[in-house]
Amino acid sequence: MALLDEQEDGYFIYWCEGCKKCHGVWTGNNSNPRWNWNGNLEKPTFSPSLLHRSVTYEKNEKGIPDSKTMKEMVCHVFITDGKIQYLNDCTHELAGRTVEMQHLKGVL
């Protein structure tokens, strides 16, 4: 069972337990790599580190995102041999921890 899913040629997604969503990484193709990848779907390694930034908003009583509640989310990781090392600049509870990657079949 794979830890990655190839969405298109050279673009993979993986489950982030810290953010509770999938993140993507673009390896490109053989002629134009972006991140280095060891080619292993079961024990992937990417380099250099992966930095994901996003913004979240709380919704008001009408269900509309309220710009006053904007919060920047940061997820900065190393993925090595199927393990995710969450760096200390992550804004979620897994900052500073290393965990096994989860299989996508159980989370998608």
PDB file of C-alpha atoms in Angstrom:
ATOM      1  CA  MET A   1       0.000   0.000   0.000  1.00  0.00           C
ATOM      2  CA  ALA A   2       1.511   3.295  -1.096  1.00  0.00           C
ATOM      3  CA  LEU A   3       2.347   6.280   1.051  1.00  0.00           C
ATOM      4  CA  LEU A   4       2.205   8.528  -2.041  1.00  0.00           C
ATOM      5  CA  ASP A   5      -0.263   8.973  -4.865  1.00  0.00           C
ATOM      6  CA  GLU A   6       0.884  10.296  -8.225  1.00  0.00           C
ATOM      7  CA  GLN A   7      -1.745  12.811  -9.337  1.00  0.00           C
ATOM      8  CA  GLU A   8      -0.039  13.627 -12.621  1.00  0.00           C
ATOM      9  CA  ASP A   9       3.384  13.106 -14.145  1.00  0.00           C
ATOM     10  CA  GLY A  10       5.802  13.892 -11.324  1.00  0.00           C
ATOM     11  CA  TYR A  11       3.266  15.424  -8.891  1.00  0.00           C
ATOM     12  CA  PHE A  12       2.675  13.370  -5.742  1.00  0.00           C
ATOM     13  CA  ILE A  13       0.452  13.835  -2.715  1.00  0.00           C
ATOM     14  CA  TYR A  14       0.963  12.526   0.807  1.00  0.00           C
ATOM     15  CA  TRP A  15      -1.107  12.706   3.974  1.00  0.00           C
ATOM     16  CA  CYS A  16      -0.004  15.216   6.626  1.00  0.00           C
ATOM     17  CA  GLU A  17      -1.203  14.179  10.066  1.00  0.00           C
ATOM     18  CA  GLY A  18      -0.244  17.586  11.489  1.00  0.00           C
ATOM     19  CA  CYS A  19      -2.415  19.563   9.053  1.00  0.00           C
ATOM     20  CA  LYS A  20      -5.044  16.811   8.657  1.00  0.00           C
ATOM     21  CA  LYS A  21      -4.908  17.110   4.859  1.00  0.00           C
ATOM     22  CA  CYS A  22      -2.864  16.096   1.849  1.00  0.00           C
ATOM     23  CA  HIS A  23       0.149  18.055   0.691  1.00  0.00           C
ATOM     24  CA  GLY A  24       1.776  17.842  -2.702  1.00  0.00           C
ATOM     25  CA  VAL A  25       5.337  17.704  -3.934  1.00  0.00           C
ATOM     26  CA  TRP A  26       6.432  18.271  -7.512  1.00  0.00           C
ATOM     27  CA  THR A  27       9.318  16.105  -8.624  1.00  0.00           C
ATOM     28  CA  GLY A  28       8.885  17.138 -12.241  1.00  0.00           C
ATOM     29  CA  ASN A  29      10.076  14.590 -14.709  1.00  0.00           C
ATOM     30  CA  ASN A  30      13.483  13.197 -15.523  1.00  0.00           C
ATOM     31  CA  SER A  31      14.436  16.229 -17.617  1.00  0.00           C
ATOM     32  CA  ASN A  32      13.159  18.882 -15.179  1.00  0.00           C
ATOM     33  CA  PRO A  33      13.223  17.738 -11.510  1.00  0.00           C
ATOM     34  CA  ARG A  34      12.011  20.089  -8.779  1.00  0.00           C
ATOM     35  CA  TRP A  35      12.525  18.053  -5.601  1.00  0.00           C
ATOM     36  CA  ASN A  36      14.750  15.021  -5.549  1.00  0.00           C
ATOM     37  CA  TRP A  37      12.898  11.764  -4.896  1.00  0.00           C
ATOM     38  CA  ASN A  38      14.257   8.266  -4.332  1.00  0.00           C
ATOM     39  CA  GLY A  39      11.475   6.705  -6.475  1.00  0.00           C
ATOM     40  CA  ASN A  40      10.153   4.559  -3.616  1.00  0.00           C
ATOM     41  CA  LEU A  41       6.367   4.723  -2.976  1.00  0.00           C
ATOM     42  CA  GLU A  42       6.676   2.693   0.246  1.00  0.00           C
ATOM     43  CA  LYS A  43       9.630   4.511   1.852  1.00  0.00           C
ATOM     44  CA  PRO A  44       9.837   7.842   0.051  1.00  0.00           C
ATOM     45  CA  THR A  45      12.628  10.327   0.570  1.00  0.00           C
ATOM     46  CA  PHE A  46      12.452  13.860  -0.806  1.00  0.00           C
ATOM     47  CA  SER A  47      15.064  16.582  -0.657  1.00  0.00           C
ATOM     48  CA  PRO A  48      15.446  19.347   0.135  1.00  0.00           C
ATOM     49  CA  SER A  49      12.839  20.063   2.825  1.00  0.00           C
ATOM     50  CA  LEU A  50       9.190  20.705   1.920  1.00  0.00           C
ATOM     51  CA  LEU A  51       7.557  23.950   3.064  1.00  0.00           C
ATOM     52  CA  HIS A  52       3.782  24.296   2.856  1.00  0.00           C
ATOM     53  CA  ARG A  53       2.045  27.549   3.739  1.00  0.00           C
ATOM     54  CA  SER A  54      -1.669  28.197   3.856  1.00  0.00           C
ATOM     55  CA  VAL A  55      -4.148  30.591   5.391  1.00  0.00           C
ATOM     56  CA  THR A  56      -7.276  29.695   7.338  1.00  0.00           C
ATOM     57  CA  TYR A  57     -10.214  31.816   8.421  1.00  0.00           C
ATOM     58  CA  GLU A  58     -12.948  31.236  10.936  1.00  0.00           C
ATOM     59  CA  LYS A  59     -16.421  31.553   9.466  1.00  0.00           C
ATOM     60  CA  ASN A  60     -18.924  34.099  10.758  1.00  0.00           C
ATOM     61  CA  GLU A  61     -22.526  33.285  11.685  1.00  0.00           C
ATOM     62  CA  LYS A  62     -23.477  33.343   7.979  1.00  0.00           C
ATOM     63  CA  GLY A  63     -20.777  30.809   7.125  1.00  0.00           C
ATOM     64  CA  ILE A  64     -18.601  33.388   5.371  1.00  0.00           C
ATOM     65  CA  PRO A  65     -14.842  33.430   6.119  1.00  0.00           C
ATOM     66  CA  ASP A  66     -13.999  36.396   8.356  1.00  0.00           C
ATOM     67  CA  SER A  67     -10.783  38.141   7.277  1.00  0.00           C
ATOM     68  CA  LYS A  68     -10.235  39.400  10.849  1.00  0.00           C
ATOM     69  CA  THR A  69      -9.566  35.816  11.951  1.00  0.00           C
ATOM     70  CA  MET A  70      -6.898  35.066   9.347  1.00  0.00           C
ATOM     71  CA  LYS A  71      -4.270  32.637  10.601  1.00  0.00           C
ATOM     72  CA  GLU A  72      -1.186  31.585   8.669  1.00  0.00           C
ATOM     73  CA  MET A  73      -0.410  27.887   8.814  1.00  0.00           C
ATOM     74  CA  VAL A  74       3.129  26.583   8.255  1.00  0.00           C
ATOM     75  CA  CYS A  75       4.116  22.965   7.714  1.00  0.00           C
ATOM     76  CA  HIS A  76       7.841  22.459   7.150  1.00  0.00           C
ATOM     77  CA  VAL A  77       9.096  18.883   6.892  1.00  0.00           C
ATOM     78  CA  PHE A  78      11.797  16.497   5.842  1.00  0.00           C
ATOM     79  CA  ILE A  79      10.536  13.201   4.429  1.00  0.00           C
ATOM     80  CA  THR A  80      13.112  10.433   4.786  1.00  0.00           C
ATOM     81  CA  ASP A  81      12.591   6.670   4.369  1.00  0.00           C
ATOM     82  CA  GLY A  82       8.814   6.967   4.851  1.00  0.00           C
ATOM     83  CA  LYS A  83       9.026   9.140   7.961  1.00  0.00           C
ATOM     84  CA  ILE A  84       7.988  12.773   8.282  1.00  0.00           C
ATOM     85  CA  GLN A  85      10.170  14.976  10.451  1.00  0.00           C
ATOM     86  CA  TYR A  86       8.118  18.049  11.364  1.00  0.00           C
ATOM     87  CA  LEU A  87      10.435  20.991  11.905  1.00  0.00           C
ATOM     88  CA  ASN A  88      10.049  23.423  14.789  1.00  0.00           C
ATOM     89  CA  ASP A  89       8.580  26.193  12.611  1.00  0.00           C
ATOM     90  CA  CYS A  90       5.398  24.149  12.010  1.00  0.00           C
ATOM     91  CA  THR A  91       2.299  25.800  13.476  1.00  0.00           C
ATOM     92  CA  HIS A  92       0.559  22.553  14.456  1.00  0.00           C
ATOM     93  CA  GLU A  93       0.948  20.119  17.350  1.00  0.00           C
ATOM     94  CA  LEU A  94       3.451  17.850  15.575  1.00  0.00           C
ATOM     95  CA  ALA A  95       6.172  20.523  15.417  1.00  0.00           C
ATOM     96  CA  GLY A  96       9.469  19.005  16.494  1.00  0.00           C
ATOM     97  CA  ARG A  97       8.293  15.382  16.140  1.00  0.00           C
ATOM     98  CA  THR A  98       9.012  12.599  13.655  1.00  0.00           C
ATOM     99  CA  VAL A  99       6.216  10.202  12.668  1.00  0.00           C
ATOM    100  CA  GLU A 100       5.687   7.348  10.211  1.00  0.00           C
ATOM    101  CA  MET A 101       3.837   8.378   7.060  1.00  0.00           C
ATOM    102  CA  GLN A 102       0.256   7.114   6.828  1.00  0.00           C
ATOM    103  CA  HIS A 103      -1.060   5.085   3.921  1.00  0.00           C
ATOM    104  CA  LEU A 104      -3.317   7.167   1.708  1.00  0.00           C
ATOM    105  CA  LYS A 105      -5.965   4.472   1.382  1.00  0.00           C
ATOM    106  CA  GLY A 106      -7.022   5.003   4.995  1.00  0.00           C
ATOM    107  CA  VAL A 107      -7.284   8.787   4.798  1.00  0.00           C
ATOM    108  CA  LEU A 108      -8.626   9.703   1.343  1.00  0.00           C
TER     109      LEU A 108
END
